[in-house]
């Protein structure tokens, strides 16, 4: 139903036609009702009825055109709607009354018809328009009263107030321009921009509406995090008099970006050659963007996704042109398990840094594909590290996961195996510095809950949360990548770097915050008419309630305050070689039971809690 209504609203000609037919029926009915009341009988003269209806139509039709009735805002019904039609029907009454007086020289129509019909027709139209607003209203919208702060310029604010739905209670107005003598607008107190934050706090505001000549006049960088922290949604009153939810455009990752700490980091990759595996994925592509801006000599990116690699190549070439860079960008379709292809791609190039991000990361999928996970996350990492170790490359960095710590799922266990591979080659005391960077969830990445929650909210819910107490560490993808790059440059070999992820976030709290940011309310027992329901669906196979970054609960500081080094006992080379041999054998035999037994030892620590 809502999809049909939206299509009608976008088609102006169809909208005009439907409203015209709708009003035509009201004219016929109001004319009949007027004559019934005038003569006090149900059966009236047909020719007189037709003539009266024709006069009513001819009086109303010019007003449809002149006042553009059918192109006016119909989404909200408020005092402004009534005032609009009062003005129209004053003209209608005048036109109809004059028509009745003139026609009475030829055919008798009651002179009171003009005034009486105007009153009846007006009441029916107002009732009709109110019902239309109920029909076209979003099926998920409820009648929750919202405390509003309007941020704008005087002229547009006045227009906005008259068009707001009755569920919006304006508590305060903050004007961008300054008026010394202007204390109120429509009885609502006005303030200057310096009072914006104070008004948010004192008036218990839950929605801010912008009413500016240019939306860029609102300092988003300055205010958006404040609105996010206070669960205040941000709307904009656009040129078509529609309210647009700007909160949907907020990059939540950018709100967690610790700008001051990150700005202190100096990165130097100019003149170096870089290899990134899984370079078209979430982390890999962000690594590619940020490294490119540092003007390396060569940026070699390999990935198995043709489409993602195509998109990334276009984007990187645009960055290269915008920044006037001299970097040689090479993007190749290649599976890192195919060492001969990788050797051919590298050719005679001297690679300085390798960032290995290629991995299967989606827990439920990996859980059901243990052999593919072992191949991609473990065996391929081993093969790549072995190959790199023979090239005397300066630095190899594995991008790992907090799920590798006491893993409860196959994804985490195979990432832990990948870590052990890297540590094994570092123990060989080669020229390459092997290191690992371990961190939690990256917002807006392919595996993050944020995009999933966005889709669920836009569809009207429900939002699926696996457990009321489940928590995760979160970091913006930009910040995570900067810290990965810094970790590679401070590495001396053998470190497991941990990124300071801040405090863990309850997923259910994140879901509630996103619902409010989108200007919606939560549907629950206390609010059965809310917009979005949050459903607890139970932990997925292999899913943890709490993620950890440390295996042995010890870490030491590094030269940067957001990067720590985990103090962990390194397994012996003999242990790893036996582990590798056993896993290769049981993988060939497709013996899942044996594989899981091996993964459950003290060093890997796999334990399926589900």
mmCIF file of C-alpha atoms in Angstrom, residues 6 14 32 52 89 92 102 139 157 168 190 238 330 423 430 465 488 498-499 527 544 548 553 594 596 608 610:
data_model
loop_
_atom_site.group_PDB
_atom_site.id
_atom_site.type_symbol
_atom_site.label_atom_id
_atom_site.label_comp_id
_atom_site.label_asym_id
_atom_site.label_seq_id
_atom_site.Cartn_x
_atom_site.Cartn_y
_atom_site.Cartn_z
ATOM 1 C CA UNK A 6 4.782 6.771 -2.931
ATOM 2 C CA UNK A 14 -1.657 11.030 -11.643
ATOM 3 C CA UNK A 32 -27.087 17.204 -3.057
ATOM 4 C CA UNK A 52 -26.362 23.593 -8.864
ATOM 5 C CA UNK A 89 -13.479 28.780 0.321
ATOM 6 C CA UNK A 92 -15.422 29.933 -3.560
ATOM 7 C CA UNK A 102 -26.884 35.613 -12.102
ATOM 8 C CA UNK A 139 2.416 2.581 8.331
ATOM 9 C CA UNK A 157 11.663 28.980 10.349
ATOM 10 C CA UNK A 168 6.013 17.971 16.667
ATOM 11 C CA UNK A 190 14.519 32.315 20.037
ATOM 12 C CA UNK A 238 13.937 20.875 2.192
ATOM 13 C CA UNK A 330 48.860 -2.443 -10.049
ATOM 14 C CA UNK A 423 55.031 -16.268 14.636
ATOM 15 C CA UNK A 430 64.891 -14.095 8.869
ATOM 16 C CA UNK A 465 20.101 -8.914 18.052
ATOM 17 C CA UNK A 488 53.998 -2.063 10.807
ATOM 18 C CA UNK A 498 46.648 -4.748 20.056
ATOM 19 C CA UNK A 499 44.708 -1.639 19.103
ATOM 20 C CA UNK A 527 5.276 1.194 23.603
ATOM 21 C CA UNK A 544 30.717 -15.205 21.774
ATOM 22 C CA UNK A 548 38.808 -10.404 24.103
ATOM 23 C CA UNK A 553 45.920 -10.887 30.186
ATOM 24 C CA UNK A 594 39.970 -34.732 14.509
ATOM 25 C CA UNK A 596 38.341 -29.784 16.113
ATOM 26 C CA UNK A 608 32.497 -24.083 20.946
ATOM 27 C CA UNK A 610 27.091 -23.266 21.679
#
